[in-house]
């Protein structure tokens, strides 16, 4: 029998190992969430990330090595974003009846997300470069990175804050909206997609197809809106 | 299935090229989504072919965020002494934004009589 360390070093070189482990971690997270009846706290992204983070830490594997395998999954984010056109098309009639509410929801959610984050951040003593990385946190990662850079923030910090915002939104949306007694799936989905981009949208799809479709609309429109508004809003906090 | 996948990727490619050519502040895939949606509306046959493939990709949308999420774990120390302030800003502002967005939608839906069917 070959040495385990030898087999490990062979596997660690290729993408197979970490691609497989990414899918297995997600399958396990999905199984756990399903068994618990999909409560908001048993978020599949969060469980998978914790599992894989522990594996990388335990094996001393650098993220770059992990990403060589995981990049195939990561790449699908682009085609998935394009595919959001499908639920949008399916819900076309519903969307046409709700143009004004959609615009009101996205503009309100987008502005409240930026102004409240910056106000709290400044009150707690964050410096301007950090505030610039925080401002676009509710929008999808590529947009947020571009905006943060343009405003003098850090692209890495912006990406981290985007992901943390997405997970936060996915965790709190259901209990929060239940407490507010808002039962319209369109309103619920749109608000989550606007405030918590793709991770919120993924959660909305798990809850209800209408919520998922409207979350996709919220995410897409907020990407445009944040790009236009973030420089203006940040200037209020100079 | 291959044709539908090729169409989805073509929309993404066109979106990336278009966003850069016109220096739009929108990411390529979001522009690609608008393009695919327009094609589906104009050509119902395209819509029929794309729907099962697009829905297949979206079925496990959560999975696709896992690699980026794992990347965040290694950068958590970047938050440094500001971690608490950033955490508070994210938690409170995300809750406020979700509540405000959903309330604004509901209010305007009521005012304009936009019921969900």
mmCIF file of C-alpha atoms in Angstrom:
data_model
loop_
_atom_site.group_PDB
_atom_site.id
_atom_site.type_symbol
_atom_site.label_atom_id
_atom_site.label_comp_id
_atom_site.label_asym_id
_atom_site.label_seq_id
_atom_site.Cartn_x
_atom_site.Cartn_y
_atom_site.Cartn_z
ATOM 1 C CA UNK A 1 0.000 0.000 0.000
ATOM 2 C CA UNK A 2 1.255 3.462 -0.953
ATOM 3 C CA UNK A 3 1.964 6.042 1.673
ATOM 4 C CA UNK A 4 -1.116 8.173 2.483
ATOM 5 C CA UNK A 5 0.999 11.324 2.435
ATOM 6 C CA UNK A 6 2.126 10.463 -1.101
ATOM 7 C CA UNK A 7 -1.456 10.022 -2.301
ATOM 8 C CA UNK A 8 -2.419 13.269 -0.551
ATOM 9 C CA UNK A 9 0.355 15.254 -2.218
ATOM 10 C CA UNK A 10 -0.712 13.831 -5.601
ATOM 11 C CA UNK A 11 -4.364 14.776 -5.048
ATOM 12 C CA UNK A 12 -3.496 18.181 -3.595
ATOM 13 C CA UNK A 13 -1.985 19.148 -6.950
ATOM 14 C CA UNK A 14 -5.150 18.792 -9.038
ATOM 15 C CA UNK A 15 -8.605 20.334 -8.928
ATOM 16 C CA UNK A 16 -10.430 17.004 -8.330
ATOM 17 C CA UNK A 17 -10.063 16.838 -4.558
ATOM 18 C CA UNK A 18 -11.388 20.281 -3.596
ATOM 19 C CA UNK A 19 -14.078 20.302 -6.281
ATOM 20 C CA UNK A 20 -15.364 16.999 -4.887
ATOM 21 C CA UNK A 21 -15.126 18.200 -1.283
ATOM 22 C CA UNK A 22 -17.006 21.418 -2.174
ATOM 23 C CA UNK A 23 -19.888 19.397 -3.641
ATOM 24 C CA UNK A 24 -19.840 16.917 -0.736
ATOM 25 C CA UNK A 25 -19.820 19.712 1.861
ATOM 26 C CA UNK A 26 -22.784 21.359 0.134
ATOM 27 C CA UNK A 27 -24.663 18.049 -0.207
ATOM 28 C CA UNK A 28 -24.138 17.434 3.522
ATOM 29 C CA UNK A 29 -25.234 20.994 4.406
ATOM 30 C CA UNK A 30 -28.338 20.561 2.242
ATOM 31 C CA UNK A 31 -29.112 17.240 3.962
ATOM 32 C CA UNK A 32 -28.750 18.824 7.425
ATOM 33 C CA UNK A 33 -30.923 21.821 6.461
ATOM 34 C CA UNK A 34 -33.561 19.478 4.973
ATOM 35 C CA UNK A 35 -33.581 17.261 8.071
ATOM 36 C CA UNK A 36 -34.107 20.305 10.313
ATOM 37 C CA UNK A 37 -37.008 21.542 8.144
ATOM 38 C CA UNK A 38 -34.965 24.344 6.535
ATOM 39 C CA UNK A 39 -34.906 26.854 9.394
ATOM 40 C CA UNK A 40 -33.262 30.169 8.390
ATOM 41 C CA UNK A 41 -30.295 29.613 10.719
ATOM 42 C CA UNK A 42 -29.374 26.306 9.017
ATOM 43 C CA UNK A 43 -28.188 28.194 5.922
ATOM 44 C CA UNK A 44 -26.608 25.885 3.337
ATOM 45 C CA UNK A 45 -23.962 28.437 2.294
ATOM 46 C CA UNK A 46 -22.937 29.094 5.901
ATOM 47 C CA UNK A 47 -22.727 25.385 6.859
ATOM 48 C CA UNK A 48 -20.691 24.511 3.735
ATOM 49 C CA UNK A 49 -18.326 27.443 4.266
ATOM 50 C CA UNK A 50 -17.695 26.488 7.897
ATOM 51 C CA UNK A 51 -17.098 22.824 6.960
ATOM 52 C CA UNK A 52 -14.671 23.687 4.150
ATOM 53 C CA UNK A 53 -12.955 26.391 6.208
ATOM 54 C CA UNK A 54 -12.286 23.811 8.923
ATOM 55 C CA UNK A 55 -10.940 21.310 6.349
ATOM 56 C CA UNK A 56 -8.580 23.902 4.831
ATOM 57 C CA UNK A 57 -7.391 24.925 8.289
ATOM 58 C CA UNK A 58 -6.896 21.318 9.464
ATOM 59 C CA UNK A 59 -4.928 20.318 6.342
ATOM 60 C CA UNK A 60 -2.998 23.608 6.106
ATOM 61 C CA UNK A 61 -4.257 24.061 2.531
ATOM 62 C CA UNK A 62 -3.920 27.585 1.073
ATOM 63 C CA UNK A 63 -7.028 29.173 -0.464
ATOM 64 C CA UNK A 64 -5.323 29.344 -3.884
ATOM 65 C CA UNK A 65 -5.041 25.533 -3.922
ATOM 66 C CA UNK A 66 -8.668 25.175 -2.827
ATOM 67 C CA UNK A 67 -9.823 27.623 -5.504
ATOM 68 C CA UNK A 68 -8.173 25.600 -8.296
ATOM 69 C CA UNK A 69 -10.866 23.018 -7.676
ATOM 70 C CA UNK A 70 -13.652 25.339 -6.572
ATOM 71 C CA UNK A 71 -13.277 27.693 -9.541
ATOM 72 C CA UNK A 72 -15.501 25.440 -11.655
ATOM 73 C CA UNK A 73 -18.364 26.010 -9.220
ATOM 74 C CA UNK A 74 -17.502 29.699 -8.835
ATOM 75 C CA UNK A 75 -17.549 30.180 -12.620
ATOM 76 C CA UNK A 76 -21.213 29.158 -12.775
ATOM 77 C CA UNK A 77 -22.191 32.346 -10.894
ATOM 78 C CA UNK A 78 -22.060 34.213 -14.220
ATOM 79 C CA UNK A 79 -24.338 31.840 -16.174
ATOM 80 C CA UNK A 80 -26.618 31.617 -13.101
ATOM 81 C CA UNK A 81 -26.999 35.406 -13.070
ATOM 82 C CA UNK A 82 -27.891 35.320 -16.779
ATOM 83 C CA UNK A 83 -30.351 32.482 -16.034
ATOM 84 C CA UNK A 84 -32.275 34.754 -13.648
ATOM 85 C CA UNK A 85 -33.962 35.867 -16.895
ATOM 86 C CA UNK A 86 -35.922 32.571 -16.790
ATOM 87 C CA UNK A 87 -37.915 33.220 -13.566
ATOM 88 C CA UNK A 88 -38.210 36.853 -14.691
ATOM 89 C CA UNK A 89 -39.816 35.655 -17.958
ATOM 90 C CA UNK A 90 -42.071 33.155 -16.179
ATOM 91 C CA UNK A 91 -43.296 35.882 -13.787
ATOM 92 C CA UNK A 92 -43.599 38.470 -16.582
ATOM 93 C CA UNK A 93 -47.342 39.110 -16.157
ATOM 94 C CA UNK A 94 -46.932 39.414 -12.388
ATOM 95 C CA UNK A 95 -44.038 41.807 -12.814
ATOM 96 C CA UNK A 96 -45.950 44.064 -15.239
ATOM 97 C CA UNK A 97 -48.696 44.442 -12.622
ATOM 98 C CA UNK A 98 -46.138 45.488 -10.007
ATOM 99 C CA UNK A 99 -43.788 47.930 -11.750
ATOM 100 C CA UNK A 100 -44.393 50.813 -9.318
ATOM 101 C CA UNK A 101 -44.167 48.728 -6.120
ATOM 102 C CA UNK A 102 -40.951 47.121 -7.453
ATOM 103 C CA UNK A 103 -39.335 50.504 -8.118
ATOM 104 C CA UNK A 104 -40.450 51.834 -4.703
ATOM 105 C CA UNK A 105 -39.097 48.743 -2.939
ATOM 106 C CA UNK A 106 -35.717 48.737 -4.704
ATOM 107 C CA UNK A 107 -35.062 52.474 -4.309
ATOM 108 C CA UNK A 108 -36.090 52.448 -0.630
ATOM 109 C CA UNK A 109 -34.119 49.281 0.178
ATOM 110 C CA UNK A 110 -31.026 50.474 -1.670
ATOM 111 C CA UNK A 111 -30.934 53.940 -0.088
ATOM 112 C CA UNK A 112 -31.716 52.669 3.428
ATOM 113 C CA UNK A 113 -28.990 49.994 3.117
ATOM 114 C CA UNK A 114 -26.316 52.525 2.179
ATOM 115 C CA UNK A 115 -27.266 55.415 4.479
ATOM 116 C CA UNK A 116 -27.857 53.279 7.585
ATOM 117 C CA UNK A 117 -24.621 51.302 7.105
ATOM 118 C CA UNK A 118 -22.584 54.491 6.665
ATOM 119 C CA UNK A 119 -24.284 56.277 9.579
ATOM 120 C CA UNK A 120 -23.702 53.344 11.950
ATOM 121 C CA UNK A 121 -20.149 52.864 10.665
ATOM 122 C CA UNK A 122 -19.266 56.499 11.166
ATOM 123 C CA UNK A 123 -20.874 56.653 14.613
ATOM 124 C CA UNK A 124 -18.718 53.651 15.604
ATOM 125 C CA UNK A 125 -15.559 55.371 14.360
ATOM 126 C CA UNK A 126 -14.800 53.714 10.997
ATOM 127 C CA UNK A 127 -12.370 55.623 8.762
ATOM 128 C CA UNK A 128 -13.287 56.894 5.307
ATOM 129 C CA UNK A 129 -11.534 54.127 3.329
ATOM 130 C CA UNK A 130 -13.448 51.500 5.341
ATOM 131 C CA UNK A 131 -16.732 53.385 4.838
ATOM 132 C CA UNK A 132 -16.051 53.411 1.077
ATOM 133 C CA UNK A 133 -15.656 49.596 1.169
ATOM 134 C CA UNK A 134 -18.855 49.309 3.249
ATOM 135 C CA UNK A 135 -21.122 51.552 1.130
ATOM 136 C CA UNK A 136 -21.827 49.062 -1.720
ATOM 137 C CA UNK A 137 -22.144 45.957 0.542
ATOM 138 C CA UNK A 138 -25.735 45.156 -0.480
ATOM 139 C CA UNK A 139 -24.980 44.850 -4.171
ATOM 140 C CA UNK A 140 -23.532 41.906 -6.076
ATOM 141 C CA UNK A 141 -19.763 41.359 -5.602
ATOM 142 C CA UNK A 142 -18.376 42.497 -8.997
ATOM 143 C CA UNK A 143 -20.313 45.785 -8.791
ATOM 144 C CA UNK A 144 -19.392 46.336 -5.136
ATOM 145 C CA UNK A 145 -15.684 45.791 -5.833
ATOM 146 C CA UNK A 146 -15.743 48.286 -8.690
ATOM 147 C CA UNK A 147 -17.620 50.890 -6.646
ATOM 148 C CA UNK A 148 -15.395 50.500 -3.557
ATOM 149 C CA UNK A 149 -12.263 50.905 -5.680
ATOM 150 C CA UNK A 150 -13.689 53.993 -7.361
ATOM 151 C CA UNK A 151 -14.438 55.555 -3.969
ATOM 152 C CA UNK A 152 -10.979 54.833 -2.521
ATOM 153 C CA UNK A 153 -11.908 51.691 -0.567
ATOM 154 C CA UNK A 154 -10.331 48.228 -0.539
ATOM 155 C CA UNK A 155 -11.629 45.683 -3.086
ATOM 156 C CA UNK A 156 -10.800 42.700 -0.823
ATOM 157 C CA UNK A 157 -12.568 44.215 2.184
ATOM 158 C CA UNK A 158 -15.531 45.136 -0.040
ATOM 159 C CA UNK A 159 -15.799 41.515 -1.257
ATOM 160 C CA UNK A 160 -15.675 40.205 2.334
ATOM 161 C CA UNK A 161 -18.375 42.683 3.455
ATOM 162 C CA UNK A 162 -20.578 41.740 0.461
ATOM 163 C CA UNK A 163 -20.485 38.039 1.375
ATOM 164 C CA UNK A 164 -21.089 38.744 5.086
ATOM 165 C CA UNK A 165 -24.069 40.957 4.155
ATOM 166 C CA UNK A 166 -25.491 38.236 1.899
ATOM 167 C CA UNK A 167 -25.268 35.587 4.613
ATOM 168 C CA UNK A 168 -26.705 37.998 7.205
ATOM 169 C CA UNK A 169 -29.662 38.820 4.932
ATOM 170 C CA UNK A 170 -30.318 35.132 4.208
ATOM 171 C CA UNK A 171 -30.293 34.361 7.945
ATOM 172 C CA UNK A 172 -32.529 37.196 9.197
ATOM 173 C CA UNK A 173 -35.015 37.730 6.338
ATOM 174 C CA UNK A 174 -37.586 35.054 7.229
ATOM 175 C CA UNK A 175 -37.928 35.814 10.982
ATOM 176 C CA UNK A 176 -37.804 39.581 10.356
ATOM 177 C CA UNK A 177 -40.483 39.593 7.631
ATOM 178 C CA UNK A 178 -42.637 37.171 9.644
ATOM 179 C CA UNK A 179 -42.423 39.518 12.647
ATOM 180 C CA UNK A 180 -43.540 42.419 10.403
ATOM 181 C CA UNK A 181 -46.461 40.243 9.163
ATOM 182 C CA UNK A 182 -45.543 40.883 5.541
ATOM 183 C CA UNK A 183 -46.893 37.895 3.618
ATOM 184 C CA UNK A 184 -46.661 39.141 0.012
ATOM 185 C CA UNK A 185 -44.009 36.890 -1.585
ATOM 186 C CA UNK A 186 -43.232 39.616 -4.118
ATOM 187 C CA UNK A 187 -42.409 42.171 -1.391
ATOM 188 C CA UNK A 188 -40.432 39.656 0.662
ATOM 189 C CA UNK A 189 -38.334 38.451 -2.269
ATOM 190 C CA UNK A 190 -37.694 41.885 -3.711
ATOM 191 C CA UNK A 191 -36.511 43.270 -0.349
ATOM 192 C CA UNK A 192 -34.139 40.352 0.252
ATOM 193 C CA UNK A 193 -32.633 40.495 -3.256
ATOM 194 C CA UNK A 194 -32.149 44.258 -2.922
ATOM 195 C CA UNK A 195 -30.510 44.112 0.530
ATOM 196 C CA UNK A 196 -28.630 40.805 0.251
ATOM 197 C CA UNK A 197 -27.926 40.287 -3.509
ATOM 198 C CA UNK A 198 -27.371 36.724 -4.810
ATOM 199 C CA UNK A 199 -27.067 34.952 -1.451
ATOM 200 C CA UNK A 200 -30.384 36.497 -0.402
ATOM 201 C CA UNK A 201 -31.841 35.542 -3.789
ATOM 202 C CA UNK A 202 -30.650 31.944 -3.371
ATOM 203 C CA UNK A 203 -32.409 31.823 0.014
ATOM 204 C CA UNK A 204 -35.583 33.347 -1.522
ATOM 205 C CA UNK A 205 -35.664 30.585 -4.165
ATOM 206 C CA UNK A 206 -35.476 27.994 -1.360
ATOM 207 C CA UNK A 207 -38.528 29.573 0.291
ATOM 208 C CA UNK A 208 -40.860 30.328 -2.650
ATOM 209 C CA UNK A 209 -40.499 30.598 -6.471
ATOM 210 C CA UNK A 210 -42.242 33.994 -6.605
ATOM 211 C CA UNK A 211 -39.962 35.331 -3.857
ATOM 212 C CA UNK A 212 -36.963 34.020 -5.820
ATOM 213 C CA UNK A 213 -38.022 35.701 -9.064
ATOM 214 C CA UNK A 214 -38.620 39.051 -7.372
ATOM 215 C CA UNK A 215 -35.352 38.727 -5.448
ATOM 216 C CA UNK A 216 -33.543 38.354 -8.780
ATOM 217 C CA UNK A 217 -35.208 41.565 -9.999
ATOM 218 C CA UNK A 218 -34.229 43.354 -6.782
ATOM 219 C CA UNK A 219 -30.626 42.204 -7.103
ATOM 220 C CA UNK A 220 -30.329 43.277 -10.748
ATOM 221 C CA UNK A 221 -31.930 46.689 -10.268
ATOM 222 C CA UNK A 222 -29.951 47.391 -7.098
ATOM 223 C CA UNK A 223 -26.691 46.659 -8.932
ATOM 224 C CA UNK A 224 -27.502 49.544 -11.272
ATOM 225 C CA UNK A 225 -28.880 51.811 -8.542
ATOM 226 C CA UNK A 226 -25.950 51.330 -6.129
ATOM 227 C CA UNK A 227 -23.458 52.079 -8.896
ATOM 228 C CA UNK A 228 -25.255 55.375 -9.545
ATOM 229 C CA UNK A 229 -26.015 56.360 -5.929
ATOM 230 C CA UNK A 230 -23.020 55.176 -3.849
ATOM 231 C CA UNK A 231 -20.719 58.102 -4.798
ATOM 232 C CA UNK A 232 -23.494 60.608 -4.012
ATOM 233 C CA UNK A 233 -24.417 58.986 -0.681
ATOM 234 C CA UNK A 234 -20.790 58.632 0.464
ATOM 235 C CA UNK A 235 -20.276 62.357 -0.123
ATOM 236 C CA UNK A 236 -22.894 63.011 2.593
ATOM 237 C CA UNK A 237 -20.544 61.317 5.065
ATOM 238 C CA UNK A 238 -17.307 63.109 4.179
ATOM 239 C CA UNK B 1 -29.422 21.394 -23.743
ATOM 240 C CA UNK B 2 -26.083 22.302 -25.361
ATOM 241 C CA UNK B 3 -27.803 24.960 -27.463
ATOM 242 C CA UNK B 4 -29.501 26.471 -24.419
ATOM 243 C CA UNK B 5 -26.213 26.477 -22.509
ATOM 244 C CA UNK B 6 -24.434 28.060 -25.478
ATOM 245 C CA UNK B 7 -27.126 30.746 -25.618
ATOM 246 C CA UNK B 8 -26.800 31.510 -21.893
ATOM 247 C CA UNK B 9 -23.008 31.797 -22.196
ATOM 248 C CA UNK B 10 -23.363 33.910 -25.350
ATOM 249 C CA UNK B 11 -25.615 36.329 -23.470
ATOM 250 C CA UNK B 12 -23.027 36.547 -20.683
ATOM 251 C CA UNK B 13 -20.254 37.131 -23.240
ATOM 252 C CA UNK B 14 -22.286 39.803 -25.030
ATOM 253 C CA UNK B 15 -23.029 41.374 -21.634
ATOM 254 C CA UNK B 16 -19.336 41.465 -20.676
ATOM 255 C CA UNK B 17 -18.349 42.963 -24.024
ATOM 256 C CA UNK B 18 -21.249 45.439 -24.013
ATOM 257 C CA UNK B 19 -20.628 46.618 -20.440
ATOM 258 C CA UNK B 20 -16.958 47.298 -21.251
ATOM 259 C CA UNK B 21 -17.528 48.859 -24.678
ATOM 260 C CA UNK B 22 -20.104 51.272 -23.283
ATOM 261 C CA UNK B 23 -18.315 51.608 -19.869
ATOM 262 C CA UNK B 24 -21.577 50.801 -18.081
ATOM 263 C CA UNK B 25 -21.481 50.501 -14.274
ATOM 264 C CA UNK B 26 -23.398 47.188 -14.551
ATOM 265 C CA UNK B 27 -21.632 43.794 -14.433
ATOM 266 C CA UNK B 28 -21.653 41.760 -17.678
ATOM 267 C CA UNK B 29 -23.845 38.925 -16.363
ATOM 268 C CA UNK B 30 -26.567 41.388 -15.244
ATOM 269 C CA UNK B 31 -26.577 42.903 -18.734
ATOM 270 C CA UNK B 32 -26.614 39.320 -20.090
ATOM 271 C CA UNK B 33 -29.696 38.611 -17.976
ATOM 272 C CA UNK B 34 -31.512 41.568 -19.551
ATOM 273 C CA UNK B 35 -30.438 40.379 -23.004
ATOM 274 C CA UNK B 36 -31.632 36.801 -22.443
ATOM 275 C CA UNK B 37 -34.921 38.088 -21.045
ATOM 276 C CA UNK B 38 -35.456 40.249 -24.169
ATOM 277 C CA UNK B 39 -34.684 37.251 -26.424
ATOM 278 C CA UNK B 40 -37.151 35.069 -24.511
ATOM 279 C CA UNK B 41 -39.898 37.681 -24.814
ATOM 280 C CA UNK B 42 -39.270 38.180 -28.539
ATOM 281 C CA UNK B 43 -38.831 34.487 -29.414
ATOM 282 C CA UNK B 44 -41.097 32.094 -27.443
ATOM 283 C CA UNK B 45 -39.314 29.102 -29.027
ATOM 284 C CA UNK B 46 -36.045 30.239 -27.486
ATOM 285 C CA UNK B 47 -37.813 30.635 -24.151
ATOM 286 C CA UNK B 48 -39.098 27.047 -24.256
ATOM 287 C CA UNK B 49 -35.590 25.710 -24.913
ATOM 288 C CA UNK B 50 -33.800 27.840 -22.310
ATOM 289 C CA UNK B 51 -36.235 27.404 -19.405
ATOM 290 C CA UNK B 52 -35.320 23.880 -18.220
ATOM 291 C CA UNK B 53 -31.555 24.554 -18.462
ATOM 292 C CA UNK B 54 -31.759 27.949 -16.731
ATOM 293 C CA UNK B 55 -33.901 26.508 -13.964
ATOM 294 C CA UNK B 56 -31.443 23.640 -13.579
ATOM 295 C CA UNK B 57 -28.556 26.063 -13.013
ATOM 296 C CA UNK B 58 -30.635 28.112 -10.547
ATOM 297 C CA UNK B 59 -31.836 25.092 -8.555
ATOM 298 C CA UNK B 60 -28.679 25.135 -6.446
ATOM 299 C CA UNK B 61 -27.783 28.817 -6.630
ATOM 300 C CA UNK B 62 -26.593 28.666 -2.998
ATOM 301 C CA UNK B 63 -23.838 26.193 -3.916
ATOM 302 C CA UNK B 64 -22.269 28.699 -6.293
ATOM 303 C CA UNK B 65 -21.512 31.131 -3.436
ATOM 304 C CA UNK B 66 -19.573 28.556 -1.416
ATOM 305 C CA UNK B 67 -16.097 29.144 -2.998
ATOM 306 C CA UNK B 68 -16.348 32.921 -2.434
ATOM 307 C CA UNK B 69 -17.623 32.293 1.083
ATOM 308 C CA UNK B 70 -14.645 30.060 1.874
ATOM 309 C CA UNK B 71 -12.417 32.891 0.637
ATOM 310 C CA UNK B 72 -13.948 35.196 3.230
ATOM 311 C CA UNK B 73 -12.888 32.882 6.078
ATOM 312 C CA UNK B 74 -9.230 33.563 5.289
ATOM 313 C CA UNK B 75 -9.804 37.320 5.199
ATOM 314 C CA UNK B 76 -11.805 37.685 8.406
ATOM 315 C CA UNK B 77 -8.648 38.948 10.154
ATOM 316 C CA UNK B 78 -8.646 41.862 7.683
ATOM 317 C CA UNK B 79 -11.622 43.241 9.577
ATOM 318 C CA UNK B 80 -9.152 43.655 12.455
ATOM 319 C CA UNK B 81 -10.096 45.989 15.336
ATOM 320 C CA UNK B 82 -12.999 47.283 13.226
ATOM 321 C CA UNK B 83 -14.717 43.873 13.166
ATOM 322 C CA UNK B 84 -17.318 44.786 15.780
ATOM 323 C CA UNK B 85 -18.253 48.118 14.162
ATOM 324 C CA UNK B 86 -18.482 46.488 10.720
ATOM 325 C CA UNK B 87 -20.553 43.601 12.093
ATOM 326 C CA UNK B 88 -22.988 45.997 13.764
ATOM 327 C CA UNK B 89 -23.265 48.152 10.628
ATOM 328 C CA UNK B 90 -23.959 45.084 8.454
ATOM 329 C CA UNK B 91 -26.469 43.451 10.786
ATOM 330 C CA UNK B 92 -28.519 46.565 11.560
ATOM 331 C CA UNK B 93 -28.445 48.110 8.081
ATOM 332 C CA UNK B 94 -29.348 44.813 6.368
ATOM 333 C CA UNK B 95 -32.325 44.355 8.710
ATOM 334 C CA UNK B 96 -33.434 47.976 8.130
ATOM 335 C CA UNK B 97 -33.043 47.654 4.347
ATOM 336 C CA UNK B 98 -35.057 44.415 4.152
ATOM 337 C CA UNK B 99 -37.837 45.844 6.331
ATOM 338 C CA UNK B 100 -37.918 49.207 4.521
ATOM 339 C CA UNK B 101 -37.855 47.640 1.045
ATOM 340 C CA UNK B 102 -40.649 45.177 1.822
ATOM 341 C CA UNK B 103 -42.778 47.865 3.520
ATOM 342 C CA UNK B 104 -42.311 50.300 0.614
ATOM 343 C CA UNK B 105 -43.332 47.586 -1.883
ATOM 344 C CA UNK B 106 -46.410 46.655 0.170
ATOM 345 C CA UNK B 107 -47.461 50.271 0.666
ATOM 346 C CA UNK B 108 -47.173 51.202 -3.029
ATOM 347 C CA UNK B 109 -48.849 47.928 -4.047
ATOM 348 C CA UNK B 110 -51.797 48.850 -1.838
ATOM 349 C CA UNK B 111 -51.938 52.439 -3.169
ATOM 350 C CA UNK B 112 -51.818 51.323 -6.811
ATOM 351 C CA UNK B 113 -54.093 48.314 -6.266
ATOM 352 C CA UNK B 114 -51.424 45.851 -7.453
ATOM 353 C CA UNK B 115 -52.675 42.556 -6.043
ATOM 354 C CA UNK B 116 -50.793 39.319 -6.350
ATOM 355 C CA UNK B 117 -52.738 36.821 -8.398
#
